[in-house]
PDB file of C-alpha atoms in Angstrom:
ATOM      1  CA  UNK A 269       0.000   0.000   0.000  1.00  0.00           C
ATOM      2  CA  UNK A 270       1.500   3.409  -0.847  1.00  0.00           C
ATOM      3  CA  UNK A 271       0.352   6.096   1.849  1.00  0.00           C
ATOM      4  CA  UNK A 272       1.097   9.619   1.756  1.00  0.00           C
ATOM      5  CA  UNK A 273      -0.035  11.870   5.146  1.00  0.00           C
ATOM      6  CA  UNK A 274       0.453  15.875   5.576  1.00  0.00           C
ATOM      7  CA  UNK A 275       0.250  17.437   8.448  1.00  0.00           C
ATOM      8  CA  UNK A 276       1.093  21.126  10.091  1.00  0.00           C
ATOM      9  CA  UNK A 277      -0.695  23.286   8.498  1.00  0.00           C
ATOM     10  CA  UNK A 278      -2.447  26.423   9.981  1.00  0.00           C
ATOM     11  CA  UNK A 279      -3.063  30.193  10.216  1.00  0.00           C
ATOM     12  CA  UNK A 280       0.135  32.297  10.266  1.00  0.00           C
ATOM     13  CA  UNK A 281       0.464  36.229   9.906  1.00  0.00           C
ATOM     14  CA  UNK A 282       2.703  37.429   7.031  1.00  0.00           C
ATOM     15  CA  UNK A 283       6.402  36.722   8.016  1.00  0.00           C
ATOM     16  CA  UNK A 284       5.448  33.847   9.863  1.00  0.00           C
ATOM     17  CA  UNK A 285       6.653  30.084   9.909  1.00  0.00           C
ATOM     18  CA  UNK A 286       5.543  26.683   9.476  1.00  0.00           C
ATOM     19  CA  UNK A 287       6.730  23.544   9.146  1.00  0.00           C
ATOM     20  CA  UNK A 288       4.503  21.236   7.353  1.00  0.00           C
ATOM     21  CA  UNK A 289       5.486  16.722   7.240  1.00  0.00           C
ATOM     22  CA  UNK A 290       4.545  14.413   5.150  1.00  0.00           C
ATOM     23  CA  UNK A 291       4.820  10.863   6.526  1.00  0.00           C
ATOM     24  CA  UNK A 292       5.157   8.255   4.114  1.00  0.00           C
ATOM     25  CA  UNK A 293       4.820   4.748   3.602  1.00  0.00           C
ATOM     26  CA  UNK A 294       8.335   2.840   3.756  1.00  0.00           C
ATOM     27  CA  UNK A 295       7.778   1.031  -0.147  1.00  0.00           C
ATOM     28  CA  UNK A 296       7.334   4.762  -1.332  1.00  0.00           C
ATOM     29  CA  UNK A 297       9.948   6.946   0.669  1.00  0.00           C
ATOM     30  CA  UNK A 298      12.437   4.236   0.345  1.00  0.00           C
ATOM     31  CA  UNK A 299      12.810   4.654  -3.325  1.00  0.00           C
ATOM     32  CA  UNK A 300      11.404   7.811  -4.877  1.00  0.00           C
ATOM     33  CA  UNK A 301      12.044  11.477  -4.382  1.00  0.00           C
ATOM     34  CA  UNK A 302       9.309  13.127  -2.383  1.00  0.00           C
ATOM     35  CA  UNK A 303       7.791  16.422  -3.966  1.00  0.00           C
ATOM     36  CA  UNK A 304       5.494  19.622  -2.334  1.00  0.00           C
ATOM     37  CA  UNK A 305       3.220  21.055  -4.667  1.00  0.00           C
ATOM     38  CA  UNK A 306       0.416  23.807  -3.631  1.00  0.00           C
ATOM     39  CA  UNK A 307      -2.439  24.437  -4.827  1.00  0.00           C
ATOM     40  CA  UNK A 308      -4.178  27.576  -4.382  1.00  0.00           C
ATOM     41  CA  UNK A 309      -7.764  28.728  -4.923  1.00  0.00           C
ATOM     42  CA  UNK A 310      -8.709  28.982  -8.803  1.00  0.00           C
ATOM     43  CA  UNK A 311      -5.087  28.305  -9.278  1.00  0.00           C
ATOM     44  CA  UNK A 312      -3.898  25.360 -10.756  1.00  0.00           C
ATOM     45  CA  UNK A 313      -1.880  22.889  -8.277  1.00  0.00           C
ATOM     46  CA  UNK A 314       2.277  23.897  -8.822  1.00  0.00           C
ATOM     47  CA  UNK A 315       5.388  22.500  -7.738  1.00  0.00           C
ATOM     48  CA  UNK A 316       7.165  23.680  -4.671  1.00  0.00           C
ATOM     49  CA  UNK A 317       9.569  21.591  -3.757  1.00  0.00           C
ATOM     50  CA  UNK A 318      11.402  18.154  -4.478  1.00  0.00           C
ATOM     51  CA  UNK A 319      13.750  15.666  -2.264  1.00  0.00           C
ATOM     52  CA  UNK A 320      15.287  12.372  -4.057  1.00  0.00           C
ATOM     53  CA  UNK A 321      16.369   9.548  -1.881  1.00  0.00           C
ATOM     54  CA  UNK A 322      20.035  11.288  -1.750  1.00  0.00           C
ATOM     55  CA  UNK A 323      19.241  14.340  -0.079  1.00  0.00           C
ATOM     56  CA  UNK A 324      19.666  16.461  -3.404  1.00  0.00           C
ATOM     57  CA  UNK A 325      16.683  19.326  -3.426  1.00  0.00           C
ATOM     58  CA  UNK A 326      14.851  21.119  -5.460  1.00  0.00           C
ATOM     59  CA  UNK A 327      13.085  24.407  -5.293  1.00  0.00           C
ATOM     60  CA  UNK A 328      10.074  26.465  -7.448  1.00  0.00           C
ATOM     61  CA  UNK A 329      11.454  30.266  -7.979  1.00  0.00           C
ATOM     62  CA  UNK A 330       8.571  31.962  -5.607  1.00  0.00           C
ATOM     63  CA  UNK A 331      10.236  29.995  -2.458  1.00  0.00           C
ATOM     64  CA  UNK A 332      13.505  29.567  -3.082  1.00  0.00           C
ATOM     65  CA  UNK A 333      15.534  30.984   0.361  1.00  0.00           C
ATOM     66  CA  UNK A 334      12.024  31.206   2.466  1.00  0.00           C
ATOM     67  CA  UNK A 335      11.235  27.158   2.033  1.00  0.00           C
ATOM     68  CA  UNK A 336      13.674  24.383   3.433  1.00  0.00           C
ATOM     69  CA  UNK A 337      12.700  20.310   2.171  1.00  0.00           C
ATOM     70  CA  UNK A 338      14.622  17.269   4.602  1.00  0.00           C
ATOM     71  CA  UNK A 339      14.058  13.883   4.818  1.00  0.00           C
ATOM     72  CA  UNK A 340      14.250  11.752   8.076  1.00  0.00           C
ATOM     73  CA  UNK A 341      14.703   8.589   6.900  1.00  0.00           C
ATOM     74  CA  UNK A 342      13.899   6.405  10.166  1.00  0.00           C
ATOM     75  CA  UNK A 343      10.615   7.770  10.181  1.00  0.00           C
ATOM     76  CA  UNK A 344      10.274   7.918   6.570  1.00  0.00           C
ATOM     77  CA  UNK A 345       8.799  11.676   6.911  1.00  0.00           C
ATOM     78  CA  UNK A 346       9.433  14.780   4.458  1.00  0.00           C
ATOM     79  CA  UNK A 347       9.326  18.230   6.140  1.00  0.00           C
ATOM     80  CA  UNK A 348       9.235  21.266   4.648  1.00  0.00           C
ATOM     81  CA  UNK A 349      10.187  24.332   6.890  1.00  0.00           C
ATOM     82  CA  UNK A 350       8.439  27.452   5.405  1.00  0.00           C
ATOM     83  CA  UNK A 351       9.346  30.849   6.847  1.00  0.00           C
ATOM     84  CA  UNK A 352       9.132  34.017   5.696  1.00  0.00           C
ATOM     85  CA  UNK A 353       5.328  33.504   4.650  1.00  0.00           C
ATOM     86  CA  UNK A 354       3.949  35.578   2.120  1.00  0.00           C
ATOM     87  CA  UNK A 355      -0.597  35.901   1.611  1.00  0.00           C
ATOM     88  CA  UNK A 356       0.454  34.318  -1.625  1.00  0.00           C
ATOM     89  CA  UNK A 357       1.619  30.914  -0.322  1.00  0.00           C
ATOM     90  CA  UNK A 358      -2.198  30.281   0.989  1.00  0.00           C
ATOM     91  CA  UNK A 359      -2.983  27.257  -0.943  1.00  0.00           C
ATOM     92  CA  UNK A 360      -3.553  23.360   0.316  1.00  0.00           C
ATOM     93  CA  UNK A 361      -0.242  21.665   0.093  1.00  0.00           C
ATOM     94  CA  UNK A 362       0.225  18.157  -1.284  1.00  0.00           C
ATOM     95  CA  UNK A 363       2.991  15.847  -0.786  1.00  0.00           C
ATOM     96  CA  UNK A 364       3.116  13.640  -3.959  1.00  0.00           C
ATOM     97  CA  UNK A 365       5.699  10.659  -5.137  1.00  0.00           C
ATOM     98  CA  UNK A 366       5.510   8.390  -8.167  1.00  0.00           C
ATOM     99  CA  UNK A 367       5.437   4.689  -7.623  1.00  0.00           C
ATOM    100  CA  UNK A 368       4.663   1.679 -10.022  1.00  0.00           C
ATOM    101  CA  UNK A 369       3.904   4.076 -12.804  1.00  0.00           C
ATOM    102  CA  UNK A 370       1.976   6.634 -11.258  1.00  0.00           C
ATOM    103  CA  UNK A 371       1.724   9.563  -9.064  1.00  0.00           C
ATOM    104  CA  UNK A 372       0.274   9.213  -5.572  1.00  0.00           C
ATOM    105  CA  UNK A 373      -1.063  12.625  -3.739  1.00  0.00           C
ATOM    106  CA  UNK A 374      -2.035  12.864   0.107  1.00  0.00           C
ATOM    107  CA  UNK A 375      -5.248  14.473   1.013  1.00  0.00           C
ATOM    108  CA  UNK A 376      -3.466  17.776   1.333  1.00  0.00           C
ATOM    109  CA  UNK A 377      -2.974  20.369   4.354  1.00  0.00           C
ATOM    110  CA  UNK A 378      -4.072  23.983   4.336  1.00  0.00           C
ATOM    111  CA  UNK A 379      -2.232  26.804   5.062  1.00  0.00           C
ATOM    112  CA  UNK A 380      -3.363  30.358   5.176  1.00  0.00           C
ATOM    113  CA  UNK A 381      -0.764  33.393   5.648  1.00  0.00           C
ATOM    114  CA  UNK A 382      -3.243  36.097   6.608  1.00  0.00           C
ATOM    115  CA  UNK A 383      -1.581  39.775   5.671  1.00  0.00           C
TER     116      UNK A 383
END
């Protein structure tokens, strides 16, 4: 069974932090990069963020410097450590992987950054 779980989001002023997990099953996390996308109201969803199984990262433009991606890999969990929040990073964020030929999302966690 592939299972992907967010968790941590929330209300934060502008200039805030949060720091947002994704816990994942061990077939998925052991073997693909993990990835943060966002999706925000009438927008379509977006990548954010991306870590492989090495620790290399990746970043989206509009967070690059504000967001930080790590991996713990005994609990097989993905955090992403946003700071600097900005009313434009309100969206629901997914953590997402591919396995067996296609892409599994979680159910998503909201986070609003109120201005």
């Amino acid at each position: 069974q592939v299972q992907l779980v967010e968790s941590g989001g929330g209300l934060v002023q502008a200039g805030g932090s949060l720091r947002l997990s994704c816990a994942a099953s061990r077939n998925i996390f052991s073997v693909n990069a993990i990835d943060w996308f966002r999706q925000a109201p009438g927008k379509q969803r977006e990548f954010v963020a991306r870590i492989t199984t090495g620790g290399s990262t990746n970043y989206a433009d509009s967070v690059k410097g504000r967001f930080t991606i790590s991996r713990d890999n005994a609990k097989s969990t993905v955090y992403m450590s946003m700071n600097s929040l900005k009313p434009e990073d309100t969206a629901i964020y997914y953590c997402s992987a591919y396995y067996g030929g296609r892409r599994f999302w979680g159910q998503g966690t909201q986070v609003t950054v109120s201005s």
